[in-house]
């Protein structure tokens, strides 16, 4: 790992939409979840350099396990069902520094 | 870091397009660079689980330094001018495991 990370936690939500019949994160509430997370981190004043960044991403290629997000540089992958799951990931992992085992993939 | 990373190198290119006057990666060749990297990694047979993933991302919020990409879980950030720079990042960092100091931001 090089120096101090630019973001302490850099979160990428897969927002990919597929039309080939494979499951995709976009069909499973990924966009609403990303927007919810981004808003909440901003409300908490935790967004920005040295802190937390909530990002959109293209296909992370774990479609069958979706919707998925990944937290770097820790490399922790999560799935989620609703905004309550997102709140738990924010509270326990992004803020608390612990892994949410029940949502980890 | 948790367990073995799902991707050894997970690369995110900012492809964001701004219309508010601030500089943006999309205006500086980011899409062509991302496509070039994705194609080359596939040609080398280095794409996939346990190996390398080249990803699209929304705004990484380092607009003034763009175009930018970040390599996780190492957390190395780069800027680039053309596909020759991308080739150097692939060869030296993604394959060779060393940082390209002249392009690092």
PDB file of C-alpha atoms in Angstrom:
ATOM      1  CA  UNK A   1       0.000   0.000   0.000  1.00  0.00           C
ATOM      2  CA  UNK A   2       1.403   3.371  -0.981  1.00  0.00           C
ATOM      3  CA  UNK A   3       1.541   6.211   1.544  1.00  0.00           C
ATOM      4  CA  UNK A   4      -1.702   7.336   3.175  1.00  0.00           C
ATOM      5  CA  UNK A   5      -4.733   6.381   1.090  1.00  0.00           C
ATOM      6  CA  UNK A   6      -6.363   9.271  -0.773  1.00  0.00           C
ATOM      7  CA  UNK A   7      -9.667   7.930   0.551  1.00  0.00           C
ATOM      8  CA  UNK A   8      -9.709   5.947   3.798  1.00  0.00           C
ATOM      9  CA  UNK A   9     -12.672   4.007   2.422  1.00  0.00           C
ATOM     10  CA  UNK A  10     -13.414   4.070  -1.298  1.00  0.00           C
ATOM     11  CA  UNK A  11     -16.722   2.382  -2.018  1.00  0.00           C
ATOM     12  CA  UNK A  12     -17.755   1.244  -5.502  1.00  0.00           C
ATOM     13  CA  UNK A  13     -21.339   0.277  -6.240  1.00  0.00           C
ATOM     14  CA  UNK A  14     -21.925  -1.777  -9.373  1.00  0.00           C
ATOM     15  CA  UNK A  15     -24.684   0.015 -11.285  1.00  0.00           C
ATOM     16  CA  UNK A  16     -24.461  -2.065 -14.400  1.00  0.00           C
ATOM     17  CA  UNK A  17     -27.551  -2.823 -16.440  1.00  0.00           C
ATOM     18  CA  UNK A  18     -27.559  -5.979 -18.546  1.00  0.00           C
ATOM     19  CA  UNK A  19     -29.938  -6.904 -21.305  1.00  0.00           C
ATOM     20  CA  UNK A  20     -28.580 -10.359 -22.066  1.00  0.00           C
ATOM     21  CA  UNK A  21     -30.645 -12.259 -19.529  1.00  0.00           C
ATOM     22  CA  UNK A  22     -27.938 -12.517 -16.868  1.00  0.00           C
ATOM     23  CA  UNK A  23     -28.906 -10.953 -13.539  1.00  0.00           C
ATOM     24  CA  UNK A  24     -27.633  -7.395 -13.050  1.00  0.00           C
ATOM     25  CA  UNK A  25     -27.208  -5.044 -10.127  1.00  0.00           C
ATOM     26  CA  UNK A  26     -29.222  -2.265 -11.791  1.00  0.00           C
ATOM     27  CA  UNK A  27     -32.331  -4.439 -11.652  1.00  0.00           C
ATOM     28  CA  UNK A  28     -31.865  -4.993  -7.931  1.00  0.00           C
ATOM     29  CA  UNK A  29     -31.933  -1.520  -6.480  1.00  0.00           C
ATOM     30  CA  UNK A  30     -28.267  -0.672  -6.854  1.00  0.00           C
ATOM     31  CA  UNK A  31     -28.799   2.918  -7.965  1.00  0.00           C
ATOM     32  CA  UNK A  32     -31.120   3.820  -5.093  1.00  0.00           C
ATOM     33  CA  UNK A  33     -28.691   2.188  -2.664  1.00  0.00           C
ATOM     34  CA  UNK A  34     -25.750   4.165  -4.057  1.00  0.00           C
ATOM     35  CA  UNK A  35     -27.644   7.437  -3.864  1.00  0.00           C
ATOM     36  CA  UNK A  36     -28.731   6.644  -0.309  1.00  0.00           C
ATOM     37  CA  UNK A  37     -25.146   5.902   0.753  1.00  0.00           C
ATOM     38  CA  UNK A  38     -23.750   9.016  -0.917  1.00  0.00           C
ATOM     39  CA  UNK A  39     -26.345  11.254   0.737  1.00  0.00           C
ATOM     40  CA  UNK A  40     -25.855   9.700   4.154  1.00  0.00           C
ATOM     41  CA  UNK A  41     -22.053   9.969   4.092  1.00  0.00           C
ATOM     42  CA  UNK A  42     -22.398  13.619   3.096  1.00  0.00           C
ATOM     43  CA  UNK A  43     -24.910  14.246   5.897  1.00  0.00           C
ATOM     44  CA  UNK A  44     -22.430  12.721   8.346  1.00  0.00           C
ATOM     45  CA  UNK A  45     -19.708  15.048   7.009  1.00  0.00           C
ATOM     46  CA  UNK A  46     -17.552  12.028   6.172  1.00  0.00           C
ATOM     47  CA  UNK A  47     -17.138  12.624   2.431  1.00  0.00           C
ATOM     48  CA  UNK A  48     -13.923  13.818   0.854  1.00  0.00           C
ATOM     49  CA  UNK A  49     -10.145  13.441   0.708  1.00  0.00           C
ATOM     50  CA  UNK A  50      -8.797  11.385   3.604  1.00  0.00           C
ATOM     51  CA  UNK A  51     -12.278  10.212   4.433  1.00  0.00           C
ATOM     52  CA  UNK A  52     -14.946   8.341   2.494  1.00  0.00           C
ATOM     53  CA  UNK A  53     -15.907   8.342  -1.180  1.00  0.00           C
ATOM     54  CA  UNK A  54     -19.065   6.676  -2.488  1.00  0.00           C
ATOM     55  CA  UNK A  55     -18.633   5.879  -6.171  1.00  0.00           C
ATOM     56  CA  UNK A  56     -20.590   4.597  -9.114  1.00  0.00           C
ATOM     57  CA  UNK A  57     -18.983   1.807 -11.100  1.00  0.00           C
ATOM     58  CA  UNK A  58     -19.594  -0.256 -14.198  1.00  0.00           C
ATOM     59  CA  UNK A  59     -19.956  -4.031 -14.049  1.00  0.00           C
ATOM     60  CA  UNK A  60     -17.809  -5.528 -11.282  1.00  0.00           C
ATOM     61  CA  UNK A  61     -18.382  -8.972 -12.830  1.00  0.00           C
ATOM     62  CA  UNK A  62     -19.963 -10.647  -9.827  1.00  0.00           C
ATOM     63  CA  UNK A  63     -23.426 -10.433 -11.409  1.00  0.00           C
ATOM     64  CA  UNK A  64     -24.854 -13.642  -9.942  1.00  0.00           C
ATOM     65  CA  UNK A  65     -24.055 -12.403  -6.415  1.00  0.00           C
ATOM     66  CA  UNK A  66     -25.493  -8.928  -6.987  1.00  0.00           C
ATOM     67  CA  UNK A  67     -26.254  -6.333  -6.105  1.00  0.00           C
ATOM     68  CA  UNK A  68     -22.656  -5.880  -4.999  1.00  0.00           C
ATOM     69  CA  UNK A  69     -20.337  -3.192  -3.710  1.00  0.00           C
ATOM     70  CA  UNK A  70     -16.669  -3.262  -2.756  1.00  0.00           C
ATOM     71  CA  UNK A  71     -14.838  -1.238  -0.125  1.00  0.00           C
ATOM     72  CA  UNK A  72     -11.204  -0.429  -0.916  1.00  0.00           C
ATOM     73  CA  UNK A  73      -8.369  -0.482   0.010  1.00  0.00           C
ATOM     74  CA  UNK A  74      -9.669  -3.115   2.451  1.00  0.00           C
ATOM     75  CA  UNK A  75     -11.118  -5.174  -0.399  1.00  0.00           C
ATOM     76  CA  UNK A  76     -14.295  -6.118   1.428  1.00  0.00           C
ATOM     77  CA  UNK A  77     -17.190  -7.161  -0.847  1.00  0.00           C
ATOM     78  CA  UNK A  78     -20.829  -6.915   0.193  1.00  0.00           C
ATOM     79  CA  UNK A  79     -24.240  -7.693  -1.137  1.00  0.00           C
ATOM     80  CA  UNK A  80     -27.348  -5.933   0.182  1.00  0.00           C
ATOM     81  CA  UNK A  81     -31.114  -6.014  -0.084  1.00  0.00           C
ATOM     82  CA  UNK A  82     -32.296  -2.601   1.026  1.00  0.00           C
ATOM     83  CA  UNK A  83     -31.245   0.721   2.539  1.00  0.00           C
ATOM     84  CA  UNK A  84     -31.244  -0.835   6.018  1.00  0.00           C
ATOM     85  CA  UNK A  85     -28.407  -3.077   4.862  1.00  0.00           C
ATOM     86  CA  UNK A  86     -26.615  -0.034   3.473  1.00  0.00           C
ATOM     87  CA  UNK A  87     -27.047   1.764   6.799  1.00  0.00           C
ATOM     88  CA  UNK A  88     -25.534  -1.217   8.577  1.00  0.00           C
ATOM     89  CA  UNK A  89     -22.541  -1.263   6.203  1.00  0.00           C
ATOM     90  CA  UNK A  90     -22.054   2.471   6.781  1.00  0.00           C
ATOM     91  CA  UNK A  91     -22.354   2.265  10.553  1.00  0.00           C
ATOM     92  CA  UNK A  92     -20.392  -0.937  11.186  1.00  0.00           C
ATOM     93  CA  UNK A  93     -17.778  -0.901   8.406  1.00  0.00           C
ATOM     94  CA  UNK A  94     -17.294   2.582   6.949  1.00  0.00           C
ATOM     95  CA  UNK A  95     -17.597   4.337  10.310  1.00  0.00           C
ATOM     96  CA  UNK A  96     -16.887   1.525  12.780  1.00  0.00           C
ATOM     97  CA  UNK A  97     -14.107  -0.246  10.910  1.00  0.00           C
ATOM     98  CA  UNK A  98     -15.560  -3.734  11.359  1.00  0.00           C
ATOM     99  CA  UNK A  99     -16.774  -6.181   8.714  1.00  0.00           C
ATOM    100  CA  UNK A 100     -20.515  -6.869   8.428  1.00  0.00           C
ATOM    101  CA  UNK A 101     -20.158 -10.632   8.253  1.00  0.00           C
ATOM    102  CA  UNK A 102     -23.761 -11.391   7.342  1.00  0.00           C
ATOM    103  CA  UNK A 103     -23.574  -9.281   4.160  1.00  0.00           C
ATOM    104  CA  UNK A 104     -20.013 -10.133   3.163  1.00  0.00           C
ATOM    105  CA  UNK A 105     -19.515 -12.153  -0.018  1.00  0.00           C
TER     106      UNK A 105
ATOM    107  CA  UNK B   1      -7.143  -6.594   4.091  1.00  0.00           C
ATOM    108  CA  UNK B   2      -9.545  -9.501   4.087  1.00  0.00           C
ATOM    109  CA  UNK B   3      -8.436 -12.912   2.784  1.00  0.00           C
ATOM    110  CA  UNK B   4      -7.129 -13.155  -0.771  1.00  0.00           C
ATOM    111  CA  UNK B   5      -8.366 -10.250  -2.912  1.00  0.00           C
ATOM    112  CA  UNK B   6     -11.104 -11.145  -5.389  1.00  0.00           C
ATOM    113  CA  UNK B   7      -9.041  -9.247  -7.954  1.00  0.00           C
ATOM    114  CA  UNK B   8      -5.285  -8.957  -7.505  1.00  0.00           C
ATOM    115  CA  UNK B   9      -5.446  -5.578  -9.240  1.00  0.00           C
ATOM    116  CA  UNK B  10      -8.774  -3.792  -9.588  1.00  0.00           C
ATOM    117  CA  UNK B  11      -8.421  -0.749 -11.803  1.00  0.00           C
ATOM    118  CA  UNK B  12     -10.987   2.046 -11.921  1.00  0.00           C
ATOM    119  CA  UNK B  13     -10.940   4.634 -14.691  1.00  0.00           C
ATOM    120  CA  UNK B  14     -12.880   7.814 -14.064  1.00  0.00           C
ATOM    121  CA  UNK B  15     -15.090   8.316 -17.117  1.00  0.00           C
ATOM    122  CA  UNK B  16     -17.079  11.200 -15.736  1.00  0.00           C
ATOM    123  CA  UNK B  17     -18.323  13.937 -18.011  1.00  0.00           C
ATOM    124  CA  UNK B  18     -18.915  17.356 -16.486  1.00  0.00           C
ATOM    125  CA  UNK B  19     -20.822  20.238 -17.980  1.00  0.00           C
ATOM    126  CA  UNK B  20     -20.174  22.796 -15.262  1.00  0.00           C
ATOM    127  CA  UNK B  21     -16.904  24.141 -16.622  1.00  0.00           C
ATOM    128  CA  UNK B  22     -14.644  22.128 -14.327  1.00  0.00           C
ATOM    129  CA  UNK B  23     -12.190  19.869 -16.149  1.00  0.00           C
ATOM    130  CA  UNK B  24     -13.342  16.264 -16.539  1.00  0.00           C
ATOM    131  CA  UNK B  25     -11.708  12.980 -17.407  1.00  0.00           C
ATOM    132  CA  UNK B  26     -14.191  12.260 -20.210  1.00  0.00           C
ATOM    133  CA  UNK B  27     -12.876  15.251 -22.154  1.00  0.00           C
ATOM    134  CA  UNK B  28      -9.327  13.970 -21.857  1.00  0.00           C
ATOM    135  CA  UNK B  29      -9.455  10.588 -23.513  1.00  0.00           C
ATOM    136  CA  UNK B  30     -10.477   8.511 -20.500  1.00  0.00           C
ATOM    137  CA  UNK B  31     -12.918   6.285 -22.360  1.00  0.00           C
ATOM    138  CA  UNK B  32     -10.502   5.338 -25.123  1.00  0.00           C
ATOM    139  CA  UNK B  33      -7.835   4.653 -22.495  1.00  0.00           C
ATOM    140  CA  UNK B  34     -10.176   2.399 -20.487  1.00  0.00           C
ATOM    141  CA  UNK B  35     -11.200   0.453 -23.581  1.00  0.00           C
ATOM    142  CA  UNK B  36      -7.550   0.095 -24.597  1.00  0.00           C
ATOM    143  CA  UNK B  37      -6.603  -1.247 -21.148  1.00  0.00           C
ATOM    144  CA  UNK B  38      -9.539  -3.657 -21.010  1.00  0.00           C
ATOM    145  CA  UNK B  39      -8.741  -5.055 -24.438  1.00  0.00           C
ATOM    146  CA  UNK B  40      -5.041  -5.428 -23.719  1.00  0.00           C
ATOM    147  CA  UNK B  41      -5.554  -7.204 -20.369  1.00  0.00           C
ATOM    148  CA  UNK B  42      -7.928  -9.614 -22.088  1.00  0.00           C
ATOM    149  CA  UNK B  43      -5.437 -10.224 -24.902  1.00  0.00           C
ATOM    150  CA  UNK B  44      -2.818 -11.041 -22.273  1.00  0.00           C
ATOM    151  CA  UNK B  45      -5.232 -13.489 -20.632  1.00  0.00           C
ATOM    152  CA  UNK B  46      -4.932 -11.600 -17.365  1.00  0.00           C
ATOM    153  CA  UNK B  47      -8.599 -10.696 -16.847  1.00  0.00           C
ATOM    154  CA  UNK B  48     -10.812 -12.358 -14.289  1.00  0.00           C
ATOM    155  CA  UNK B  49     -11.133 -13.571 -10.698  1.00  0.00           C
ATOM    156  CA  UNK B  50      -7.801 -13.660  -8.894  1.00  0.00           C
ATOM    157  CA  UNK B  51      -6.224 -11.632 -11.661  1.00  0.00           C
ATOM    158  CA  UNK B  52      -6.961  -8.170 -13.104  1.00  0.00           C
ATOM    159  CA  UNK B  53     -10.209  -6.258 -13.627  1.00  0.00           C
ATOM    160  CA  UNK B  54     -10.413  -3.047 -15.646  1.00  0.00           C
ATOM    161  CA  UNK B  55     -13.458  -1.061 -14.558  1.00  0.00           C
ATOM    162  CA  UNK B  56     -15.411   2.000 -15.516  1.00  0.00           C
ATOM    163  CA  UNK B  57     -16.189   4.418 -12.685  1.00  0.00           C
ATOM    164  CA  UNK B  58     -18.078   7.617 -12.104  1.00  0.00           C
ATOM    165  CA  UNK B  59     -16.344  10.772 -10.870  1.00  0.00           C
ATOM    166  CA  UNK B  60     -13.413   9.949  -8.582  1.00  0.00           C
ATOM    167  CA  UNK B  61     -13.326  13.611  -7.520  1.00  0.00           C
ATOM    168  CA  UNK B  62      -9.777  14.398  -8.564  1.00  0.00           C
ATOM    169  CA  UNK B  63     -10.968  16.303 -11.619  1.00  0.00           C
ATOM    170  CA  UNK B  64      -8.175  18.884 -11.737  1.00  0.00           C
ATOM    171  CA  UNK B  65      -5.585  16.095 -11.869  1.00  0.00           C
ATOM    172  CA  UNK B  66      -7.415  14.127 -14.558  1.00  0.00           C
ATOM    173  CA  UNK B  67      -7.620  11.956 -16.394  1.00  0.00           C
ATOM    174  CA  UNK B  68      -7.142   9.639 -13.447  1.00  0.00           C
ATOM    175  CA  UNK B  69      -7.297   5.974 -12.595  1.00  0.00           C
ATOM    176  CA  UNK B  70      -6.735   4.120  -9.343  1.00  0.00           C
ATOM    177  CA  UNK B  71      -5.370   0.622  -8.788  1.00  0.00           C
ATOM    178  CA  UNK B  72      -6.762  -1.219  -5.747  1.00  0.00           C
ATOM    179  CA  UNK B  73      -6.158  -2.756  -3.268  1.00  0.00           C
ATOM    180  CA  UNK B  74      -2.730  -1.098  -3.599  1.00  0.00           C
ATOM    181  CA  UNK B  75      -4.323   2.359  -3.746  1.00  0.00           C
ATOM    182  CA  UNK B  76      -1.986   3.701  -6.430  1.00  0.00           C
ATOM    183  CA  UNK B  77      -3.344   6.680  -8.391  1.00  0.00           C
ATOM    184  CA  UNK B  78      -2.179   7.583 -11.878  1.00  0.00           C
ATOM    185  CA  UNK B  79      -2.757  10.161 -14.527  1.00  0.00           C
ATOM    186  CA  UNK B  80      -2.005   9.496 -18.191  1.00  0.00           C
ATOM    187  CA  UNK B  81      -1.856  11.237 -21.558  1.00  0.00           C
ATOM    188  CA  UNK B  82      -2.167   8.501 -24.146  1.00  0.00           C
ATOM    189  CA  UNK B  83      -2.280   4.757 -24.697  1.00  0.00           C
ATOM    190  CA  UNK B  84       1.511   4.562 -24.418  1.00  0.00           C
ATOM    191  CA  UNK B  85       1.137   5.676 -20.801  1.00  0.00           C
ATOM    192  CA  UNK B  86      -1.552   3.050 -20.296  1.00  0.00           C
ATOM    193  CA  UNK B  87       0.746   0.387 -21.758  1.00  0.00           C
ATOM    194  CA  UNK B  88       3.468   1.446 -19.334  1.00  0.00           C
ATOM    195  CA  UNK B  89       1.062   1.218 -16.371  1.00  0.00           C
ATOM    196  CA  UNK B  90      -0.002  -2.254 -17.528  1.00  0.00           C
ATOM    197  CA  UNK B  91       3.525  -3.502 -18.081  1.00  0.00           C
ATOM    198  CA  UNK B  92       5.229  -2.011 -15.059  1.00  0.00           C
ATOM    199  CA  UNK B  93       2.472  -1.982 -12.430  1.00  0.00           C
ATOM    200  CA  UNK B  94      -0.320  -4.397 -13.287  1.00  0.00           C
ATOM    201  CA  UNK B  95       2.004  -7.077 -14.601  1.00  0.00           C
ATOM    202  CA  UNK B  96       5.335  -6.130 -13.049  1.00  0.00           C
ATOM    203  CA  UNK B  97       4.136  -5.065  -9.611  1.00  0.00           C
ATOM    204  CA  UNK B  98       6.129  -1.822  -9.539  1.00  0.00           C
ATOM    205  CA  UNK B  99       4.865   1.754  -9.341  1.00  0.00           C
ATOM    206  CA  UNK B 100       5.237   4.006 -12.419  1.00  0.00           C
ATOM    207  CA  UNK B 101       6.609   6.977 -10.527  1.00  0.00           C
ATOM    208  CA  UNK B 102       6.428   9.475 -13.402  1.00  0.00           C
ATOM    209  CA  UNK B 103       2.659   8.995 -13.775  1.00  0.00           C
ATOM    210  CA  UNK B 104       1.769   8.614 -10.113  1.00  0.00           C
ATOM    211  CA  UNK B 105      -0.295  11.347  -8.502  1.00  0.00           C
TER     212      UNK B 105
END
